[in-house]
Coordinates of C-alpha atoms and ligand atoms in Angstrom, one line a residue:
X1 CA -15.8 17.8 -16.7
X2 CA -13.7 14.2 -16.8
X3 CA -14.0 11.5 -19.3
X4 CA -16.9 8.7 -19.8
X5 CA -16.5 5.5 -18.0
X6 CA -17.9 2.5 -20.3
X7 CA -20.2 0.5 -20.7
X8 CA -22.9 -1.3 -17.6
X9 CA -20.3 -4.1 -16.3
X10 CA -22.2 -7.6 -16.1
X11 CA -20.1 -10.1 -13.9
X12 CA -21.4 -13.1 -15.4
X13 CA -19.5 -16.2 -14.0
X14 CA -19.6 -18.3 -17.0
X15 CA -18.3 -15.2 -19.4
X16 CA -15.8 -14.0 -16.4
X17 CA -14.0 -17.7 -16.6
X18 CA -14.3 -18.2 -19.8
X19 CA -12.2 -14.9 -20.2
X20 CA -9.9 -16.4 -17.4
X21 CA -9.3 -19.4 -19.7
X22 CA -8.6 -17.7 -22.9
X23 CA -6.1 -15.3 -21.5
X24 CA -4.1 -18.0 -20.0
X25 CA -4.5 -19.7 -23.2
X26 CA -3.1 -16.4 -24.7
X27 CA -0.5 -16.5 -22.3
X28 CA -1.6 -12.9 -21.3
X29 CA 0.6 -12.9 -18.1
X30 CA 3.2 -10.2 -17.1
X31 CA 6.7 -12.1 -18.2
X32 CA 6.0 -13.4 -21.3
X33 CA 4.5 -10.1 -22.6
X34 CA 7.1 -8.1 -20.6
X35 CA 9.9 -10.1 -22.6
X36 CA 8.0 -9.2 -25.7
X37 CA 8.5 -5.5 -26.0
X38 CA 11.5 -5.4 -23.4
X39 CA 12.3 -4.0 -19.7
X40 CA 12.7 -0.4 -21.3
X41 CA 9.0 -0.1 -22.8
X42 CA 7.9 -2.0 -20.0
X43 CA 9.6 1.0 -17.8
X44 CA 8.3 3.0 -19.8
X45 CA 4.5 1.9 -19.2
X46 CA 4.9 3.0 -15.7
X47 CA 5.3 6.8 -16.7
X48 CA 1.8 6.5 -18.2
X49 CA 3.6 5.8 -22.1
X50 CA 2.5 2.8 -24.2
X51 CA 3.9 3.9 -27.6
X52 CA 7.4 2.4 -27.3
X53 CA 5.5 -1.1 -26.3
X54 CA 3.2 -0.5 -28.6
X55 CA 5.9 -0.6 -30.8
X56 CA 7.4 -3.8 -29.8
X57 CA 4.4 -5.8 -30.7
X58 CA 4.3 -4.1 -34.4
X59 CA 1.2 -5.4 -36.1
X60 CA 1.9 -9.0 -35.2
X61 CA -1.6 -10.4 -35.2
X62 CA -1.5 -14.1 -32.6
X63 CA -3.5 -13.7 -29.6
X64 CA -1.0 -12.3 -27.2
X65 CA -0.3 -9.6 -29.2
X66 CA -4.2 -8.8 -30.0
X67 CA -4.8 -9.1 -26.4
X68 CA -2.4 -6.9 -25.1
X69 CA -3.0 -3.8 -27.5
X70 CA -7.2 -4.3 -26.7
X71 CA -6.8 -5.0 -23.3
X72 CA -3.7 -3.4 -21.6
X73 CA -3.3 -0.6 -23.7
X74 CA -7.0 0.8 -25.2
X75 CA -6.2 0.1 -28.6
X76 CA -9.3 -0.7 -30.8
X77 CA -8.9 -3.9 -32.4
X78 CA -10.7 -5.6 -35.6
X79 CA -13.0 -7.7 -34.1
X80 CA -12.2 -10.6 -36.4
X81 CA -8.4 -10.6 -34.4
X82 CA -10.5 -10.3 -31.2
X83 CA -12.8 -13.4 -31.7
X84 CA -9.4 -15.5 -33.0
X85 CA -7.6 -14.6 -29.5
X86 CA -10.9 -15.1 -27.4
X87 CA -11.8 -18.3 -29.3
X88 CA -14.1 -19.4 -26.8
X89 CA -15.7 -16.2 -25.2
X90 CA -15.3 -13.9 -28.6
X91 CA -15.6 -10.4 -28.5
X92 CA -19.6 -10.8 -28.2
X93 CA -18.7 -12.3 -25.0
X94 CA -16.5 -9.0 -23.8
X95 CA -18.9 -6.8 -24.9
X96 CA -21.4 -8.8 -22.6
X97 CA -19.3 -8.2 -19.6
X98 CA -19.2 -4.5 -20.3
X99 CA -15.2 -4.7 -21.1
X100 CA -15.6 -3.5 -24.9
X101 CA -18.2 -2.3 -27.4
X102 CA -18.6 -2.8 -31.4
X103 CA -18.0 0.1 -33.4
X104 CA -18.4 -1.0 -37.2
X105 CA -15.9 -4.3 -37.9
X106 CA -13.7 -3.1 -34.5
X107 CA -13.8 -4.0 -31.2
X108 CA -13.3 -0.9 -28.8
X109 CA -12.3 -1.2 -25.2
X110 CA -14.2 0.2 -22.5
X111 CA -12.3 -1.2 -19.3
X112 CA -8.4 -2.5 -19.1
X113 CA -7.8 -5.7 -18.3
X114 CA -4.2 -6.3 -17.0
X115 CA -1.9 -9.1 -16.1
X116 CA -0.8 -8.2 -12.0
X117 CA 2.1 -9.8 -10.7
X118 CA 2.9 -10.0 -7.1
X119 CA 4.8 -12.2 -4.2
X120 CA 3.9 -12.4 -1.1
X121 CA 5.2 -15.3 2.0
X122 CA 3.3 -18.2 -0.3
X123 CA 5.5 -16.9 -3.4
X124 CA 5.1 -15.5 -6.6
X125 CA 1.4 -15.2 -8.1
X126 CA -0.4 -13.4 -11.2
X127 CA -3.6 -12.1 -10.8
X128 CA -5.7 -10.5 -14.0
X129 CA -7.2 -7.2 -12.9
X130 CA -10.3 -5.5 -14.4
X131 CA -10.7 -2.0 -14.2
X132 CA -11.6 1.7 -16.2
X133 CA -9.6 2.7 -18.6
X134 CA -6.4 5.1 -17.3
X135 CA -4.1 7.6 -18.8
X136 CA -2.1 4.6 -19.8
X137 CA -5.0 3.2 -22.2
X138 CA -6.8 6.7 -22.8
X139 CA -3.3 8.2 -23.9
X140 CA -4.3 11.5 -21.6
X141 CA -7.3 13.5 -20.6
X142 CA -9.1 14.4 -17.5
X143 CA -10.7 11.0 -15.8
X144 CA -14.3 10.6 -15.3
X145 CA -15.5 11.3 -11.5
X146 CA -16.8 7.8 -11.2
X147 CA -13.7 6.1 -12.4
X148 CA -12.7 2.6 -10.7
X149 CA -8.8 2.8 -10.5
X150 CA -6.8 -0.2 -11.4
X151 CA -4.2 -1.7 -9.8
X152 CA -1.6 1.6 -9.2
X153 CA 1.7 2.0 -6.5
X154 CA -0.3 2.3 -3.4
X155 CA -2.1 0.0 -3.9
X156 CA 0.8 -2.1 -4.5
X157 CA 2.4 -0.7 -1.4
X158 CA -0.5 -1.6 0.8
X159 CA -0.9 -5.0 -1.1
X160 CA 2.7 -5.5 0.3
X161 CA 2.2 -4.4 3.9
X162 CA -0.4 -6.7 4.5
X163 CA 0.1 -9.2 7.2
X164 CA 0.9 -12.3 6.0
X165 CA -1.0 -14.2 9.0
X166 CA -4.3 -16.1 8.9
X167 CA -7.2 -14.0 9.7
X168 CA -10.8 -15.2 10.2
X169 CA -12.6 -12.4 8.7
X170 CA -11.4 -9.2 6.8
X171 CA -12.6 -6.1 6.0
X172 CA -11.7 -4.2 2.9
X173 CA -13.2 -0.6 3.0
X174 CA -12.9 1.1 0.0
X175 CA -11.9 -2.0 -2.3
X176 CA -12.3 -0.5 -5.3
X177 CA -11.0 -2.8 -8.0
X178 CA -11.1 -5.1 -5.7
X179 CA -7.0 -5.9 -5.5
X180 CA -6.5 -5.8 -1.4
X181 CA -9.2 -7.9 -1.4
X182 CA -7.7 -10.3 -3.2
X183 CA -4.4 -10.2 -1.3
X184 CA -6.3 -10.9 1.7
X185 CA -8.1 -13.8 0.7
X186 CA -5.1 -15.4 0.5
X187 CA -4.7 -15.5 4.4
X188 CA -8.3 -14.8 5.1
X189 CA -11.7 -17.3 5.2
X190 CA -13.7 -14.3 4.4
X191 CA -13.8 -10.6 2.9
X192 CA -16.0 -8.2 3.0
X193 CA -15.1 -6.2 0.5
X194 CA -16.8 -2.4 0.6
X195 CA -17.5 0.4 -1.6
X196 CA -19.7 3.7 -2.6
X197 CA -18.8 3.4 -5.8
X198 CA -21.6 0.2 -7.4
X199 CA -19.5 0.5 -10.5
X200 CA -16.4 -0.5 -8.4
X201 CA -18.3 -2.8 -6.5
X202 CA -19.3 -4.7 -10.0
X203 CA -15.1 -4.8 -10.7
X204 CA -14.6 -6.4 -7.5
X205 CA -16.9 -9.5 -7.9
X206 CA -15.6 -9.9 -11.6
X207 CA -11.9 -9.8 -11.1
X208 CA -12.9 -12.6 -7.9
X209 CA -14.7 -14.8 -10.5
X210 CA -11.7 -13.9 -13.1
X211 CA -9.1 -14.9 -10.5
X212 CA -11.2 -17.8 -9.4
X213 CA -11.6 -16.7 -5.9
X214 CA -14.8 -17.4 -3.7
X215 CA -15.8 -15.8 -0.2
X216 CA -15.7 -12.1 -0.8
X217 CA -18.8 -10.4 0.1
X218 CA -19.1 -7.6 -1.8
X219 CA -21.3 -4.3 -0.2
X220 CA -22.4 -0.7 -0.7
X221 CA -22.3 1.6 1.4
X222 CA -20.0 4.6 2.9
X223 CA -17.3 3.9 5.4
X224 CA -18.3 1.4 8.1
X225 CA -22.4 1.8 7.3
X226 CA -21.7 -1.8 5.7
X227 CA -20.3 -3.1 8.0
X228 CA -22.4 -1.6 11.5
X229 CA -22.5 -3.9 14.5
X230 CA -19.4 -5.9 12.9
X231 CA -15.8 -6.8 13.8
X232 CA -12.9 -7.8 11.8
X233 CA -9.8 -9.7 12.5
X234 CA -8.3 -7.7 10.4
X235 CA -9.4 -4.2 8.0
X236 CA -7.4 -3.5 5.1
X237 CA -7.8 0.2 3.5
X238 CA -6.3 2.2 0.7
X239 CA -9.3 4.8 1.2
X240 CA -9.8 7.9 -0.5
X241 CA -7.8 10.5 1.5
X242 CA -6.6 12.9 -1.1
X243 CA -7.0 15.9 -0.1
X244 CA -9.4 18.1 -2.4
X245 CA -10.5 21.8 -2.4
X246 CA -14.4 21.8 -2.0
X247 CA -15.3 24.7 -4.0
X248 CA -17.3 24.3 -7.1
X249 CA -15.5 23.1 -10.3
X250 CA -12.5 21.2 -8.8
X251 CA -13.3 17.6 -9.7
X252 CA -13.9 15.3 -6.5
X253 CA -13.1 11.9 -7.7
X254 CA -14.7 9.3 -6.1
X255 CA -11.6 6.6 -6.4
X256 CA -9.4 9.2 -4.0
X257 CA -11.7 11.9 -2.3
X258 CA -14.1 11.2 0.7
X259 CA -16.0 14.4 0.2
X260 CA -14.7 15.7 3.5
X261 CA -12.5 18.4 3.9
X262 CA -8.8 18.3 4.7
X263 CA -8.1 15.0 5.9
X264 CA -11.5 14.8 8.2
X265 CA -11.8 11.4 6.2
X266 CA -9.1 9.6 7.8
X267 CA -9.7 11.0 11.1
X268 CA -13.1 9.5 10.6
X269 CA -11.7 6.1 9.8
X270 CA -9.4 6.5 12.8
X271 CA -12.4 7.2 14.6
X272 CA -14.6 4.1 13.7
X273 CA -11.8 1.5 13.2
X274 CA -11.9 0.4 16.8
X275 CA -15.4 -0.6 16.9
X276 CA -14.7 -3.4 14.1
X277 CA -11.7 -4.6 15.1
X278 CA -12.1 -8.2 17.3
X279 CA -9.7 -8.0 20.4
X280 CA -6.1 -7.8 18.8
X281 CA -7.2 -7.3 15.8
X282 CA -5.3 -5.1 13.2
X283 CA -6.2 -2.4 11.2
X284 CA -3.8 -1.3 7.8
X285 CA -4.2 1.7 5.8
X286 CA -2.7 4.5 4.0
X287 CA -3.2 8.2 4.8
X288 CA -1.9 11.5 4.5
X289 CA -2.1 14.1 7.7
X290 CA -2.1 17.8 7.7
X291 CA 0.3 19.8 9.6
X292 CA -1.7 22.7 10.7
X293 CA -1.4 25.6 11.9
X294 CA 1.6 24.5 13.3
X295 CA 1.0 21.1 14.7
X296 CA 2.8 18.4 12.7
X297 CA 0.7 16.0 10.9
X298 CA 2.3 13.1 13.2
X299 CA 1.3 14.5 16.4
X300 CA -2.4 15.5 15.2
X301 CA -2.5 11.5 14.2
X302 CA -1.9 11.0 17.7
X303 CA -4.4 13.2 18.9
X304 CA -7.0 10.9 16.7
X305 CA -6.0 7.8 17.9
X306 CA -6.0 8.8 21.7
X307 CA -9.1 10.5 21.4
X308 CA -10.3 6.2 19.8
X309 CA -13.5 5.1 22.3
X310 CA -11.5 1.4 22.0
X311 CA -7.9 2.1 23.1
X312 CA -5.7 1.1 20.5
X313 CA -1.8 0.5 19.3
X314 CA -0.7 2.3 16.8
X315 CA 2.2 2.2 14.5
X316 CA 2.3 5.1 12.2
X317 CA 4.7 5.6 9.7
X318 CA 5.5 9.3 7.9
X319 CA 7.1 8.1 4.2
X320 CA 7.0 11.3 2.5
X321 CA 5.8 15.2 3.4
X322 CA 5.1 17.3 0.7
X323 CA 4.6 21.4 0.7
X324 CA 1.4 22.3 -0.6
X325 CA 2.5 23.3 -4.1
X326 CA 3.7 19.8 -4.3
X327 CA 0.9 18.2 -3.3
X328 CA -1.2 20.1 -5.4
X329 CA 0.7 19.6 -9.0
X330 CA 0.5 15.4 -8.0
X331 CA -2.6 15.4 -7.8
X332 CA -4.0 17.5 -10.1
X333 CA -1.5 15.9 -12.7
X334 CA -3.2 12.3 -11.2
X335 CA -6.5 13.7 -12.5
X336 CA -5.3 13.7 -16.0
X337 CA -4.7 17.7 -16.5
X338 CA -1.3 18.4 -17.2
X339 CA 0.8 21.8 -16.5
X340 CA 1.2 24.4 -18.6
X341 CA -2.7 24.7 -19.1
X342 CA -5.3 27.5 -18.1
X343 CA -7.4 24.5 -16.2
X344 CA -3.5 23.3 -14.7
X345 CA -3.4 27.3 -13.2
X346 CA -7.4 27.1 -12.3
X347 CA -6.8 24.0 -9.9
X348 CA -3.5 25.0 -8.8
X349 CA -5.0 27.9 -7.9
X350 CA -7.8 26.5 -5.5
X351 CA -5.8 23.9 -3.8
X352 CA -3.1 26.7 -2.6
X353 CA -6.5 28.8 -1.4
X354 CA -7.8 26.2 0.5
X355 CA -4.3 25.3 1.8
X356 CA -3.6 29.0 3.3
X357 CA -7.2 29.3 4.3
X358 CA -7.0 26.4 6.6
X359 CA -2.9 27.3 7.7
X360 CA -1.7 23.8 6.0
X361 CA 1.7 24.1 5.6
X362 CA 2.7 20.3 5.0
X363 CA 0.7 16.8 4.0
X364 CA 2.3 13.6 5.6
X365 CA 2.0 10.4 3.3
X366 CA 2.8 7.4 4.9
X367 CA 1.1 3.9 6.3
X368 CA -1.1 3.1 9.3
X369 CA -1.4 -0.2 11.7
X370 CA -3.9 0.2 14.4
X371 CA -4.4 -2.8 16.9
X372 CA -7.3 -3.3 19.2
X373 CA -5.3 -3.6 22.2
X374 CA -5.8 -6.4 24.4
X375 CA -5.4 -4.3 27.7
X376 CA -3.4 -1.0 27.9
X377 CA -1.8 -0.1 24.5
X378 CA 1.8 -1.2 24.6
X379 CA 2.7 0.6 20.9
X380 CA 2.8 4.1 20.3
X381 CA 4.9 5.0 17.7
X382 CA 4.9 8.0 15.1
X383 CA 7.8 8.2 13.3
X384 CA 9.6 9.3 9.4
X385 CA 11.0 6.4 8.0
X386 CA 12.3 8.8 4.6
X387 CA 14.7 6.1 3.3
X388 CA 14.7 3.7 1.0
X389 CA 13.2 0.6 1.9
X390 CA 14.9 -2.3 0.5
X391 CA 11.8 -4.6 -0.5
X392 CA 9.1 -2.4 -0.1
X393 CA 6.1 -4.3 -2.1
X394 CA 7.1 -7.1 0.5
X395 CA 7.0 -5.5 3.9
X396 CA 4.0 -7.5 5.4
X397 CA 6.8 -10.7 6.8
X398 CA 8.8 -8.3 8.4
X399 CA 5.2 -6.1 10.1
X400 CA 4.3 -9.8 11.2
X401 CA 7.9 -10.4 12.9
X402 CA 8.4 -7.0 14.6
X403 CA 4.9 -6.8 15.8
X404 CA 5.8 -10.0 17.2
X405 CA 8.8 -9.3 18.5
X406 CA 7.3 -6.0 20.4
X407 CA 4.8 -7.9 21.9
X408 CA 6.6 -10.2 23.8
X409 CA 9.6 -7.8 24.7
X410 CA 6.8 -5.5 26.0
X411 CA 5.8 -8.4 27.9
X412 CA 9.0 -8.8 29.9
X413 CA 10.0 -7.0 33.0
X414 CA 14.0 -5.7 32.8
X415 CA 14.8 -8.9 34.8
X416 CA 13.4 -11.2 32.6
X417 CA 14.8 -9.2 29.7
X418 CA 18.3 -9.4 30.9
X419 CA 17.9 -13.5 31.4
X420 CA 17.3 -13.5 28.0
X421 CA 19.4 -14.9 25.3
X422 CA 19.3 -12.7 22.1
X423 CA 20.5 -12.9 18.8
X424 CA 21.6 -10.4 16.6
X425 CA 19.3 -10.7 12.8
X426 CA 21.6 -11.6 10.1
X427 CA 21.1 -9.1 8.0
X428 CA 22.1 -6.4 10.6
X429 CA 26.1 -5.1 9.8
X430 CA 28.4 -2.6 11.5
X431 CA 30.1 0.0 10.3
X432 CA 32.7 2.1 12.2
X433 CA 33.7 5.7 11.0
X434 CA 37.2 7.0 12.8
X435 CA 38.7 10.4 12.1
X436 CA 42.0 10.6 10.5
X437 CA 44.3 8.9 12.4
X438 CA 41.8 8.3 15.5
X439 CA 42.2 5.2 17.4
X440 CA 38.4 5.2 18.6
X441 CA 35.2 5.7 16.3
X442 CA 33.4 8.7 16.5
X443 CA 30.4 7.3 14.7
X444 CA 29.5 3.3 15.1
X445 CA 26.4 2.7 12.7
X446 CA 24.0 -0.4 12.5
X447 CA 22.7 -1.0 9.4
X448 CA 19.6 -3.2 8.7
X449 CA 19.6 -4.9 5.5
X450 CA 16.1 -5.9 5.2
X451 CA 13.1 -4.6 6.7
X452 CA 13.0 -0.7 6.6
X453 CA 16.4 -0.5 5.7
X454 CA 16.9 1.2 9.4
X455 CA 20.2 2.1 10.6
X456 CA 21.1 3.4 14.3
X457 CA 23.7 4.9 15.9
X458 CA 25.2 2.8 18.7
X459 CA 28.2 3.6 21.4
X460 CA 30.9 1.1 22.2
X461 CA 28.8 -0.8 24.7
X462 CA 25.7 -1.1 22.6
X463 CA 27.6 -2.1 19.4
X464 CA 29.4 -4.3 22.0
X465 CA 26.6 -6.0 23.3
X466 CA 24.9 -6.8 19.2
X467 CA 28.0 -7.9 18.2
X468 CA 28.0 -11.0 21.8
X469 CA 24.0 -11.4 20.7
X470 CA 25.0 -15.0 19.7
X471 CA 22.4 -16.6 21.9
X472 CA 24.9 -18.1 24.0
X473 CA 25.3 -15.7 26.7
X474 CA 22.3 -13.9 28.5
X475 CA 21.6 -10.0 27.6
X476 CA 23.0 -10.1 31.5
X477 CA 26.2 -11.9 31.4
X478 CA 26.6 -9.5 28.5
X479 CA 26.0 -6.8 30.4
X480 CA 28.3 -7.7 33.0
X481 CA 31.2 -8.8 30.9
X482 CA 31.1 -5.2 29.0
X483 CA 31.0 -2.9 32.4
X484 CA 34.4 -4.8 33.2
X485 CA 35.9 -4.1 29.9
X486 CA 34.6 -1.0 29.7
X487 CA 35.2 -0.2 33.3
X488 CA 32.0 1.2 34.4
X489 CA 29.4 0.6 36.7
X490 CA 27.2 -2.6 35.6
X491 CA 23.7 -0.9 37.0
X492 CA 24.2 2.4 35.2
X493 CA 25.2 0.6 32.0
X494 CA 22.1 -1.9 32.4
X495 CA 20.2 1.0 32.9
X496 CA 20.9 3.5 29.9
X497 CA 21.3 0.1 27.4
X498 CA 18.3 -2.2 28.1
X499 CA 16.1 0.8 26.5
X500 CA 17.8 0.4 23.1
X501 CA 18.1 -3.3 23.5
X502 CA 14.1 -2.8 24.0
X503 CA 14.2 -0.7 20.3
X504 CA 16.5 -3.2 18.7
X505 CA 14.0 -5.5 19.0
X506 CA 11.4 -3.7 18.2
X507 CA 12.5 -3.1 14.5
X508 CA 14.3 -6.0 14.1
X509 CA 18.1 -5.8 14.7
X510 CA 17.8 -8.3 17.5
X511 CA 15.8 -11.3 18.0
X512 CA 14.3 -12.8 21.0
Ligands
SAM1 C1 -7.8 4.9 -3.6 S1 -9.1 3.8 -4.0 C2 -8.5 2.3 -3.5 C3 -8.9 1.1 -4.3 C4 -8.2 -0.2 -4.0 N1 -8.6 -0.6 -2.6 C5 -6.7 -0.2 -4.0 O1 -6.1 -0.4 -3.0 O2 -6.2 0.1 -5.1 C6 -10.4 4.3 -2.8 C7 -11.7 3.6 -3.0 O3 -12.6 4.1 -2.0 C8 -13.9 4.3 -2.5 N2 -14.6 5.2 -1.7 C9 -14.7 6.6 -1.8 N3 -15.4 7.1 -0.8 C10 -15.8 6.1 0.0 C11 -16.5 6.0 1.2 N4 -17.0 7.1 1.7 N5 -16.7 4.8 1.8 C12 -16.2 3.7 1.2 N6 -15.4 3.7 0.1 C13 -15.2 4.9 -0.5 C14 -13.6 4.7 -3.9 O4 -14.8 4.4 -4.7 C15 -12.4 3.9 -4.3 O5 -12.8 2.7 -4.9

């Protein structure tokens, strides 16, 4: 069952920078090449379809063009075109690393190799990403079992979330390609980058040496086994929580499935976490949560992280839920088998048995931040955040401010909250909604433009008090100045406000 993965990968650092400098000689970077067959085949490439950039390049020959079809796209290529676009490693030299093979006068791909842009708080930045060949490059077909994924959309999403903070040491379990490790060096001394798979393992230290990038410490192993006896300022995981039937002929692919059943995996990381985080340190992942028999996937999260030996904060986010039919047909379409096939039905078919067997009537998606609390754990929020967010791939800035934020509003007692001069974040706005010919709202919203794209509902003294948080007057004077207008009692109002002032910090509306 599955495809082959190619050939033994060698990650040689001469050939591996020698690569580096004939792509960029190439120009084999996202913009350019974008430009080259336009935003629409570029679109396009995201829904797993290469023809219409395919047809962009047309047969045009110079090295970027060469390039792109071997390397982003699967296409064999006459090896004479490959040796005049790799003047200096040659296709000998890609073979060598395990990227292609010879198969009469053509070179034939056995890995993609892809341009990766990305932003983060240090700006905009490339990186070339090594990895087995997808749908994209394979043109369909079930994957093999072993198969290293490239760079995808979660890992993009976690790549985003990432704190954009220094960190001593960091952990990435599961690195696969190697991708989150790379984002984390950026901030980070060291990484210690971890994987079962030796194959993935092999991608990880080649795309370092491709993207020039020393001090990750790649090592085997399952889970935290790499790692015993360790701690981290910070772990960084996109690990392998999909959800699988375990009965025999339903693929269990080693880039998304522990081997564990249900979503025992990421209990299990939930479990350990604690142990390897230093004091305040952070954990980040990406999940998804069973709602069984009844309990909703948020509140059995909960359960795992208060039953943590090492008490810990925790920030968990719900993005999507998905009924089980759903969740099935993703998946099983991930793997490469498309509906409308006997095999399609077969594996439809066990993931709806092992569903109903074990009462699963919803799987929560969404993203994780676990923090080695210093003393008692001050965070403790489960929550759905369904809407859009506005800059999703860059969400780590506003993680860093919040978290922030929370800690030292969580620090305050009422008192020294209301001494406080606030202000109100400039990308928060008001809007007002009246019914016909009413002279008072029924409905004041606060919108956030940034950040999670949050927006509250606030009553007259609430929106009140935002709209004073100029950092003039004291969340106090505030206070008192709105029970006059308002004609209420200042205690009471103190009382049922300073809880939502508390929030508004907490995701960002105001500012301490
Ligand atoms: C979803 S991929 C994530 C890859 C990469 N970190 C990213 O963000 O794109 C999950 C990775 O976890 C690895 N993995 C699977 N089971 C594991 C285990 N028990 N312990 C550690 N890693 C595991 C897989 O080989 C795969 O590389």
């Amino acid at each position: 069952m599955g495809g082959d993965n190619g050939g033994v990968l060698n990650p040689d650092a001469t050939l591996c920078r020698t690569l580096a400098a004939d792509l960029a000689d190439a120009r084999f970077r996202s913009e350019p090449m974008r430009a080259r067959w336009g935003v629409e085949a570029d679109d396009a490439i995201g829904r797993t379809l290469r023809t219409p950039a395919l047809r962009g390049l047309g047969d045009e020959t110079d090295p970027q063009a060469v390039l792109a079809r071997l390397l982003i796209f699967g296409v064999a290529q006459p090896t004479a075109h490959v040796d005049a676009a790799l003047p200096t490693l040659r296709a000998r030299g890609l073979v060598e690393l395990g990227l292609a093979r010879f198969d009469g006068s053509d070179t034939v791909p056995t890995a993609i190799v892809r341009p990766q842009s990305f932003h983060d708080d240090r700006g905009p930045g490339e990186w070339i990403i090594a990895a087995d060949l997808d749908e994209i490059a394979t043109g369909g077909g079930a994957l093999a079992e072993d198969h290293v994924l490239g760079v995808g959309g979660a890992s993009l999403t976690l790549a985003g979330l990432q704190l954009p903070t220094a960190a001593g040491r960091v952990l990435d379990l599961g690195t696969g390609c190697g991708v989150q490790a790379l984002r984390a060096r950026r901030y980070a001394e060291e990484v210690v980058a971890t994987d079962i798979s030796s194959r993935a393992l092999r991608f990880t230290e080649m795309n370092a040496l491709i993207n020039d990038t020393a001090g990750i410490d790649v090592r085997a192993g399952s889970l935290f086994e790499p790692v015993a006896g360790e701690t981290f300022d910070r772990i960084v995981s996109n690990p392998p929580f999909v959800i699988t039937p375990r009965v025999q002929g339903v693929p269990a692919y080693e880039y998304r499935d522990g081997g564990l059943v249900g979503d025992a995996l990421v209990e299990r990381v939930v479990a350990g976490v604690g142990d390897h985080l230093a004091p305040g340190g952070t954990a980040q992942f990406l999940a998804n949560w069973e709602t069984k028999d009844g309990v909703a996937g948020l509140d059995r999260f909960r359960a795992w992280v208060e039953a943590s030996p090492v008490a810990l904060d925790a920030w968990v986010i719900e993005r999507e839920s998905l009924n089980p039919i759903e969740y099935a047909e993703m998946w099983i379409r991930d793997g490469g088998t498309a509906p409308g096939s006997p095999e399609h039905d077969r594996l439809l078919t066990a993931w709806l048995d092992d569903f109903a067997a074990r009462g699963v009537s919803e799987v929560g998606f969404g993203y994780v931040l676990l923090r080695r609390a210093a003393g008692e754990p001050t965070l403790a929020r489960y929550e759905r955040v369904p809407q859009p967010i506005p800059s999703e791939g860059a969400l780590g800035s506003h993680l860093a401010d919040v978290l922030a934020a929370h800690d030292a509003q969580a620090a305050l007692d009422d008192e020294a909250l209301l001494a406080r001069r606030l202000t109100t974040a400039a990308d928060v706005t008001e809007t007002r909604h009246y019914l016909p010919g009413a002279e008072n709202p029924t409905v004041i919203e606060l919108r956030q433009g940034g950040g999670f794209g949050r927006s509250v509902q606030a009553d007259p003294a609430l929106a009140g008090l935002v709209g004073a948080c100029d950092g003039e007057l004291t969340i106090g004077q505030i206070l008192g100045a709105l029970a006059q207008l308002l004609e209420v009692d200042e205690r009471a109002l103190t009382a049922s406000v300073l809880p939502a002032v508390r929030a508004l910090i907490d995701d960002g509306f105001l500012r301490l």
